[in-house]
């Protein structure tokens, strides 16, 4: 498994961790990924993708440890990225678009004008048939991914910046500043609310009823979504926490945290003793101002990602037909090829292949 973290300094870090060998993070690579700070990262069984304020999405092949290409469809900071299974990626940006990508050919299947303002967050339902998004137009939108159209629009009193489905898909949470509203899918109404003292930066479902919350302080808090009671809280860092990730390994529930203090930390959580402070498994100091975090899990491993945004599942009838008819191909380009970025033109097939081959020569810099 590999800890991957992005930062303000435009770098993507990779640290190899072997759970069977005392959880020691080993520096694997550092890569100057973008020309501006990183804003989002997502993983599936093969790829790591990163989004940035430079308006591009960069793709990395973790099997071969090489740079695989770039997606240049958006005109604005990439705000959110989420894989569904191993065949699709959704991206959202400040241009108000949500793009659906085929990750086998890296083609844009559908580009949706999702919000009048920025897209601030999106989340895919475990079934793959629905997605939720929030934006700076004070709306929560439900998307029919089978048909690629809007299914429902809910007006909010304020702009929300995080939306997340539970692992079962029976509930979802919407975050507005320092408040988490818990919704039931059945009624599409708020069933409870959780309020913290400071602005919330990240949330993660540990189980269908346990939600981890991080904010603009040093503390991680675990809440019961049904009762909205705080089950546990502990100081995790010396500065504000920017992102949370979680996965399960051989019955061990692991929480991963990234902070502005530069540290990535792994914590062991015992669900049957959830009121106890999680124990620190390991930590690594990147010496950078971290912004986003993910854990790449080799599919040959038995490690299971937390069901919140599990990447091992696949689309319904995924092998029988594409989710949406293919609309636009991705531009493969060198970082120096600014004209392709500006014009958003589709490169001819021959040039696309040449661009892809040229990209594949770029190895991720070994940091050992």
Short mmCIF file of C-alpha atoms in Angstrom, two decimals:
data_model
loop_
_atom_site.label_atom_id
_atom_site.label_comp_id
_atom_site.label_asym_id
_atom_site.label_seq_id
_atom_site.Cartn_x
_atom_site.Cartn_y
_atom_site.Cartn_z
CA UNK A 1 0.00 0.00 0.00
CA UNK A 2 1.05 3.56 -0.62
CA UNK A 3 0.25 6.76 1.26
CA UNK A 4 -0.16 9.56 -1.26
CA UNK A 5 -0.41 13.19 -0.24
CA UNK A 6 -0.61 16.49 -2.10
CA UNK A 7 0.49 19.88 -0.85
CA UNK A 8 0.61 23.62 -1.49
CA UNK A 9 4.16 23.22 -2.79
CA UNK A 10 2.84 21.44 -5.93
CA UNK A 11 4.37 18.10 -4.88
CA UNK A 12 2.78 14.65 -4.74
CA UNK A 13 4.37 12.44 -2.08
CA UNK A 14 4.35 8.64 -2.03
CA UNK A 15 5.23 6.52 1.01
CA UNK A 16 5.21 2.73 0.86
CA UNK A 17 3.78 1.01 3.94
CA UNK A 18 3.82 -2.72 4.67
CA UNK A 19 1.28 -3.49 7.41
CA UNK A 20 2.97 -6.79 8.23
CA UNK A 21 6.27 -5.03 8.84
CA UNK A 22 5.56 -2.68 11.77
CA UNK A 23 3.75 -0.10 9.60
CA UNK A 24 6.92 1.87 8.83
CA UNK A 25 6.38 4.42 6.01
CA UNK A 26 9.23 4.25 3.49
CA UNK A 27 9.74 7.23 1.14
CA UNK A 28 8.91 5.95 -2.34
CA UNK A 29 8.62 8.98 -4.59
CA UNK A 30 8.22 12.74 -4.77
CA UNK A 31 6.80 14.19 -7.94
CA UNK A 32 6.40 17.82 -9.02
CA UNK A 33 2.88 17.10 -10.10
CA UNK A 34 1.44 20.50 -11.04
CA UNK A 35 2.24 24.16 -11.63
CA UNK A 36 0.00 25.20 -8.71
CA UNK A 37 -1.05 23.75 -5.36
CA UNK A 38 -2.80 20.36 -5.28
CA UNK A 39 -6.46 20.48 -4.31
CA UNK A 40 -7.75 16.89 -4.67
CA UNK A 41 -6.53 13.31 -4.96
CA UNK A 42 -8.32 10.02 -5.67
CA UNK A 43 -7.26 6.40 -6.17
CA UNK A 44 -8.50 3.15 -7.66
CA UNK A 45 -6.77 -0.20 -8.01
CA UNK A 46 -4.30 1.05 -10.58
CA UNK A 47 -4.26 4.81 -10.80
CA UNK A 48 -3.76 7.88 -8.65
CA UNK A 49 -5.27 11.09 -10.01
CA UNK A 50 -4.60 14.58 -8.69
CA UNK A 51 -6.40 17.87 -9.23
CA UNK A 52 -4.91 21.32 -8.86
CA UNK A 53 -5.41 25.05 -9.03
CA UNK A 54 -3.64 24.83 -12.40
CA UNK A 55 -6.97 23.47 -13.77
CA UNK A 56 -5.55 20.07 -14.80
CA UNK A 57 -6.03 16.49 -13.63
CA UNK A 58 -2.83 14.43 -13.69
CA UNK A 59 -2.91 10.63 -13.94
CA UNK A 60 -0.29 8.30 -12.45
CA UNK A 61 0.04 4.57 -13.10
CA UNK A 62 0.95 3.13 -9.72
CA UNK A 63 1.73 -0.31 -11.10
CA UNK A 64 4.47 1.06 -13.34
CA UNK A 65 5.23 4.14 -11.21
CA UNK A 66 4.97 6.44 -14.23
CA UNK A 67 3.09 9.56 -15.22
CA UNK A 68 0.26 8.47 -17.50
CA UNK A 69 -1.24 11.68 -18.88
CA UNK A 70 -3.39 14.72 -18.15
CA UNK A 71 -7.09 15.58 -18.41
CA UNK A 72 -7.64 19.14 -19.63
CA UNK A 73 -11.40 19.60 -19.85
CA UNK A 74 -11.96 21.96 -16.92
CA UNK A 75 -11.58 25.75 -16.83
CA UNK A 76 -11.04 26.30 -13.13
CA UNK A 77 -9.51 24.81 -10.00
CA UNK A 78 -10.25 21.08 -9.66
CA UNK A 79 -12.17 20.84 -6.38
CA UNK A 80 -13.16 17.16 -6.17
CA UNK A 81 -12.29 13.77 -7.68
CA UNK A 82 -13.92 10.41 -7.04
CA UNK A 83 -13.51 7.01 -8.69
CA UNK A 84 -16.30 4.50 -8.96
CA UNK A 85 -14.87 1.02 -9.37
CA UNK A 86 -12.08 0.72 -11.90
CA UNK A 87 -13.89 2.08 -14.95
CA UNK A 88 -15.15 5.56 -14.08
CA UNK A 89 -13.95 8.82 -12.54
CA UNK A 90 -16.02 11.90 -11.68
CA UNK A 91 -14.38 15.31 -11.47
CA UNK A 92 -15.77 18.64 -10.29
CA UNK A 93 -14.28 22.11 -10.60
CA UNK A 94 -14.78 25.83 -10.09
CA UNK A 95 -16.11 26.10 -13.67
CA UNK A 96 -19.34 24.50 -12.40
CA UNK A 97 -18.82 21.33 -14.43
CA UNK A 98 -18.96 17.70 -13.39
CA UNK A 99 -17.20 15.42 -15.87
CA UNK A 100 -17.63 11.65 -16.11
CA UNK A 101 -14.54 9.86 -17.41
CA UNK A 102 -14.01 6.38 -18.81
CA UNK A 103 -10.78 5.33 -17.10
CA UNK A 104 -10.00 2.57 -19.59
CA UNK A 105 -9.68 4.97 -22.53
CA UNK A 106 -9.55 8.18 -20.48
CA UNK A 107 -12.38 9.68 -22.50
CA UNK A 108 -14.87 12.24 -21.24
CA UNK A 109 -18.21 10.44 -21.48
CA UNK A 110 -20.28 13.37 -20.28
CA UNK A 111 -19.73 16.96 -19.22
CA UNK A 112 -22.55 18.35 -17.07
CA UNK A 113 -23.07 22.01 -16.18
CA UNK A 114 -23.82 21.08 -12.58
CA UNK A 115 -23.86 24.37 -10.67
CA UNK A 116 -24.14 28.07 -11.46
CA UNK A 117 -21.14 28.68 -9.23
CA UNK A 118 -18.29 26.37 -8.24
CA UNK A 119 -18.72 22.63 -7.64
CA UNK A 120 -17.37 22.24 -4.12
CA UNK A 121 -17.92 18.51 -3.49
CA UNK A 122 -19.44 15.40 -5.02
CA UNK A 123 -20.17 11.86 -3.88
CA UNK A 124 -21.21 8.73 -5.79
CA UNK A 125 -23.89 6.41 -4.38
CA UNK A 126 -22.64 2.85 -3.71
CA UNK A 127 -24.93 1.59 -6.49
CA UNK A 128 -23.25 3.84 -9.03
CA UNK A 129 -26.62 5.05 -10.28
CA UNK A 130 -26.77 8.34 -8.38
CA UNK A 131 -24.41 11.11 -7.35
CA UNK A 132 -24.77 14.13 -5.10
CA UNK A 133 -23.06 17.47 -5.55
CA UNK A 134 -22.96 20.79 -3.72
CA UNK A 135 -21.78 24.16 -4.98
CA UNK A 136 -21.56 27.86 -4.36
CA UNK A 137 -25.07 28.40 -5.74
CA UNK A 138 -26.55 27.19 -2.43
CA UNK A 139 -27.94 23.98 -3.91
CA UNK A 140 -27.67 20.27 -3.22
CA UNK A 141 -28.18 18.38 -6.48
CA UNK A 142 -28.94 14.73 -7.14
CA UNK A 143 -27.74 13.29 -10.46
CA UNK A 144 -29.04 10.33 -12.42
CA UNK A 145 -25.76 8.84 -13.65
CA UNK A 146 -27.46 6.27 -15.87
CA UNK A 147 -28.96 9.01 -18.01
CA UNK A 148 -26.51 11.79 -17.17
CA UNK A 149 -29.13 14.30 -16.06
CA UNK A 150 -30.34 16.18 -13.01
CA UNK A 151 -32.80 14.24 -10.87
CA UNK A 152 -33.50 16.61 -7.97
CA UNK A 153 -32.45 20.05 -6.72
CA UNK A 154 -32.67 21.12 -3.08
CA UNK A 155 -32.09 24.74 -2.13
CA UNK A 156 -29.89 25.31 0.89
CA UNK A 157 -29.75 28.36 3.16
CA UNK A 158 -25.97 28.56 2.82
CA UNK A 159 -23.23 27.20 0.57
CA UNK A 160 -22.20 23.65 1.46
CA UNK A 161 -18.62 22.52 0.90
CA UNK A 162 -18.80 18.75 1.58
CA UNK A 163 -21.29 16.02 0.68
CA UNK A 164 -20.78 12.31 1.41
CA UNK A 165 -22.81 9.10 1.08
CA UNK A 166 -22.72 6.49 3.84
CA UNK A 167 -21.33 3.04 2.90
CA UNK A 168 -24.84 1.54 2.64
CA UNK A 169 -26.19 4.49 0.67
CA UNK A 170 -29.13 4.81 3.06
CA UNK A 171 -27.99 8.17 4.39
CA UNK A 172 -25.74 11.05 3.42
CA UNK A 173 -24.21 14.07 5.10
CA UNK A 174 -23.98 17.68 3.95
CA UNK A 175 -21.44 20.01 5.58
CA UNK A 176 -22.01 23.76 5.83
CA UNK A 177 -19.15 25.56 7.61
CA UNK A 178 -19.11 23.89 11.06
CA UNK A 179 -22.38 21.95 10.81
CA UNK A 180 -23.08 18.44 9.51
CA UNK A 181 -26.65 17.71 8.45
CA UNK A 182 -27.49 14.00 8.31
CA UNK A 183 -30.07 13.09 5.64
CA UNK A 184 -32.03 9.90 5.13
CA UNK A 185 -32.27 8.78 1.52
CA UNK A 186 -35.79 7.43 2.03
CA UNK A 187 -37.21 10.82 3.03
CA UNK A 188 -34.52 13.14 1.59
CA UNK A 189 -34.89 15.13 4.80
CA UNK A 190 -32.59 16.00 7.70
CA UNK A 191 -32.71 13.41 10.47
CA UNK A 192 -30.15 15.07 12.72
CA UNK A 193 -27.34 17.60 12.92
CA UNK A 194 -23.83 17.71 14.36
CA UNK A 195 -22.19 21.06 15.18
CA UNK A 196 -18.51 21.66 15.92
CA UNK A 197 -16.73 24.75 17.20
CA UNK A 198 -14.64 25.35 14.09
CA UNK A 199 -15.03 24.96 10.33
CA UNK A 200 -15.03 21.35 9.15
CA UNK A 201 -12.38 20.42 6.60
CA UNK A 202 -13.04 16.70 6.07
CA UNK A 203 -15.46 13.92 7.00
CA UNK A 204 -15.19 10.16 6.56
CA UNK A 205 -17.61 7.34 7.29
CA UNK A 206 -15.83 4.66 9.35
CA UNK A 207 -18.96 2.51 9.42
CA UNK A 208 -22.51 3.28 8.35
CA UNK A 209 -23.20 4.87 11.73
CA UNK A 210 -19.76 6.20 12.77
CA UNK A 211 -18.53 9.41 11.16
CA UNK A 212 -15.03 10.86 11.62
CA UNK A 213 -14.86 14.65 11.49
CA UNK A 214 -11.80 16.88 11.16
CA UNK A 215 -11.76 20.67 11.22
CA UNK A 216 -9.63 23.74 11.56
CA UNK A 217 -8.09 22.43 14.75
CA UNK A 218 -5.88 19.53 15.86
CA UNK A 219 -8.66 17.18 16.97
CA UNK A 220 -10.39 14.21 15.30
CA UNK A 221 -13.92 13.54 16.54
CA UNK A 222 -15.97 10.39 16.02
CA UNK A 223 -19.74 10.78 16.05
CA UNK A 224 -22.71 8.44 15.97
CA UNK A 225 -24.76 9.59 12.98
CA UNK A 226 -28.00 8.25 14.41
CA UNK A 227 -27.80 9.83 17.87
CA UNK A 228 -25.42 12.67 16.85
CA UNK A 229 -23.43 11.97 20.02
CA UNK A 230 -19.66 12.34 20.16
CA UNK A 231 -18.19 8.88 20.80
CA UNK A 232 -14.54 9.87 21.01
CA UNK A 233 -12.21 12.78 20.38
CA UNK A 234 -8.42 12.94 20.38
CA UNK A 235 -5.66 15.35 19.48
CA UNK A 236 -4.06 14.04 16.31
CA UNK A 237 -1.77 16.87 15.17
CA UNK A 238 -0.12 20.13 16.16
CA UNK A 239 -1.93 22.12 13.47
CA UNK A 240 -5.25 22.00 11.62
CA UNK A 241 -6.19 18.71 9.97
CA UNK A 242 -6.77 18.91 6.21
CA UNK A 243 -7.96 15.41 5.28
CA UNK A 244 -8.99 12.00 6.64
CA UNK A 245 -8.87 8.56 5.01
CA UNK A 246 -9.66 5.10 6.37
CA UNK A 247 -9.41 1.43 5.48
CA UNK A 248 -9.55 -2.02 7.07
CA UNK A 249 -6.71 -4.51 7.24
CA UNK A 250 -7.28 -8.00 8.65
CA UNK A 251 -9.97 -6.76 11.01
CA UNK A 252 -7.95 -3.69 12.00
CA UNK A 253 -9.66 -0.37 11.31
CA UNK A 254 -7.10 2.24 10.29
CA UNK A 255 -7.64 6.01 10.16
CA UNK A 256 -5.14 8.12 8.21
CA UNK A 257 -4.84 11.86 8.83
CA UNK A 258 -2.96 14.66 7.07
CA UNK A 259 -2.28 18.05 8.59
CA UNK A 260 -0.88 21.46 7.81
CA UNK A 261 1.92 20.54 10.23
CA UNK A 262 3.33 18.32 7.48
CA UNK A 263 2.62 14.98 9.14
CA UNK A 264 0.69 12.02 7.78
CA UNK A 265 -0.33 9.69 10.62
CA UNK A 266 -1.91 6.24 10.78
CA UNK A 267 -4.14 5.37 13.73
CA UNK A 268 -5.55 2.02 14.84
CA UNK A 269 -9.20 2.22 15.90
CA UNK A 270 -10.95 -0.53 17.86
CA UNK A 271 -14.64 -0.25 17.03
CA UNK A 272 -15.70 -2.26 20.09
CA UNK A 273 -13.73 0.17 22.27
CA UNK A 274 -14.49 3.28 20.28
CA UNK A 275 -14.55 5.50 23.34
CA UNK A 276 -10.81 4.83 23.78
CA UNK A 277 -8.21 6.99 22.06
CA UNK A 278 -6.94 5.28 18.86
CA UNK A 279 -3.34 4.16 19.05
CA UNK A 280 -0.72 5.69 16.73
CA UNK A 281 0.66 3.09 14.30
CA UNK A 282 3.17 5.32 12.54
CA UNK A 283 3.81 8.81 11.26
CA UNK A 284 5.88 10.52 8.60
CA UNK A 285 6.90 14.16 8.27
CA UNK A 286 6.64 15.44 4.69
CA UNK A 287 7.88 18.91 5.73
CA UNK A 288 5.22 20.37 3.44
CA UNK A 289 1.83 22.02 3.89
CA UNK A 290 -0.45 19.10 3.08
CA UNK A 291 -3.80 19.69 1.37
CA UNK A 292 -5.15 16.25 0.38
CA UNK A 293 -4.66 12.58 1.13
CA UNK A 294 -5.44 9.09 -0.17
CA UNK A 295 -4.22 5.52 0.27
CA UNK A 296 -3.50 3.43 -2.81
CA UNK A 297 -4.17 -0.22 -2.12
CA UNK A 298 -2.75 -2.89 -4.41
CA UNK A 299 -5.66 -5.10 -5.54
CA UNK A 300 -3.50 -8.19 -5.00
CA UNK A 301 -3.51 -7.29 -1.31
CA UNK A 302 -6.24 -8.42 1.04
CA UNK A 303 -6.48 -4.90 2.43
CA UNK A 304 -9.99 -3.48 2.06
CA UNK A 305 -10.65 0.20 1.73
CA UNK A 306 -13.27 1.57 4.05
CA UNK A 307 -16.69 1.07 2.40
CA UNK A 308 -17.03 4.83 2.26
CA UNK A 309 -16.09 5.31 -1.40
CA UNK A 310 -14.89 1.71 -1.83
CA UNK A 311 -13.01 1.28 -5.08
CA UNK A 312 -13.35 -2.47 -5.38
CA UNK A 313 -16.98 -2.41 -6.43
CA UNK A 314 -18.08 -1.95 -10.04
CA UNK A 315 -20.90 -0.35 -11.99
CA UNK A 316 -24.16 -2.22 -12.43
CA UNK A 317 -23.91 -4.00 -15.78
CA UNK A 318 -20.58 -2.26 -16.24
CA UNK A 319 -19.29 -4.90 -18.67
CA UNK A 320 -22.46 -4.91 -20.74
CA UNK A 321 -22.68 -1.26 -21.71
CA UNK A 322 -21.01 2.08 -21.01
CA UNK A 323 -22.54 4.32 -18.37
CA UNK A 324 -23.11 7.12 -20.88
CA UNK A 325 -22.39 7.39 -24.59
CA UNK A 326 -18.85 8.63 -25.15
CA UNK A 327 -18.74 12.31 -26.05
CA UNK A 328 -15.19 13.62 -25.96
CA UNK A 329 -11.69 12.27 -25.87
CA UNK A 330 -9.05 13.38 -23.43
CA UNK A 331 -6.11 15.51 -24.49
CA UNK A 332 -2.74 13.87 -23.87
CA UNK A 333 -0.12 16.56 -23.63
CA UNK A 334 3.21 17.58 -22.24
CA UNK A 335 3.14 20.07 -19.38
CA UNK A 336 4.79 22.55 -21.75
CA UNK A 337 2.01 22.25 -24.35
CA UNK A 338 -0.08 25.20 -23.24
CA UNK A 339 -1.96 25.61 -26.52
CA UNK A 340 -3.78 22.32 -26.03
CA UNK A 341 -4.84 23.47 -22.58
CA UNK A 342 -6.04 26.84 -23.80
CA UNK A 343 -7.99 25.60 -26.82
CA UNK A 344 -9.41 22.46 -25.17
CA UNK A 345 -9.09 20.72 -28.55
CA UNK A 346 -9.22 16.98 -29.05
CA UNK A 347 -5.89 15.78 -30.36
CA UNK A 348 -5.91 13.42 -33.37
CA UNK A 349 -5.68 9.77 -32.51
CA UNK A 350 -2.14 9.42 -33.80
CA UNK A 351 -0.94 12.39 -31.79
CA UNK A 352 -2.81 11.15 -28.76
CA UNK A 353 -0.92 7.89 -28.90
CA UNK A 354 2.40 9.69 -29.34
CA UNK A 355 1.56 11.96 -26.40
CA UNK A 356 0.68 8.99 -24.24
CA UNK A 357 3.93 7.23 -25.12
CA UNK A 358 5.90 10.37 -24.39
CA UNK A 359 4.21 10.73 -21.01
CA UNK A 360 4.95 7.13 -20.13
CA UNK A 361 8.66 7.89 -20.33
CA UNK A 362 8.30 10.22 -17.34
CA UNK A 363 9.09 8.21 -14.26
CA UNK A 364 8.03 9.30 -10.81
CA UNK A 365 11.13 10.57 -9.04
CA UNK A 366 12.45 8.04 -6.55
CA UNK A 367 12.96 9.70 -3.21
CA UNK A 368 15.01 6.97 -1.61
#
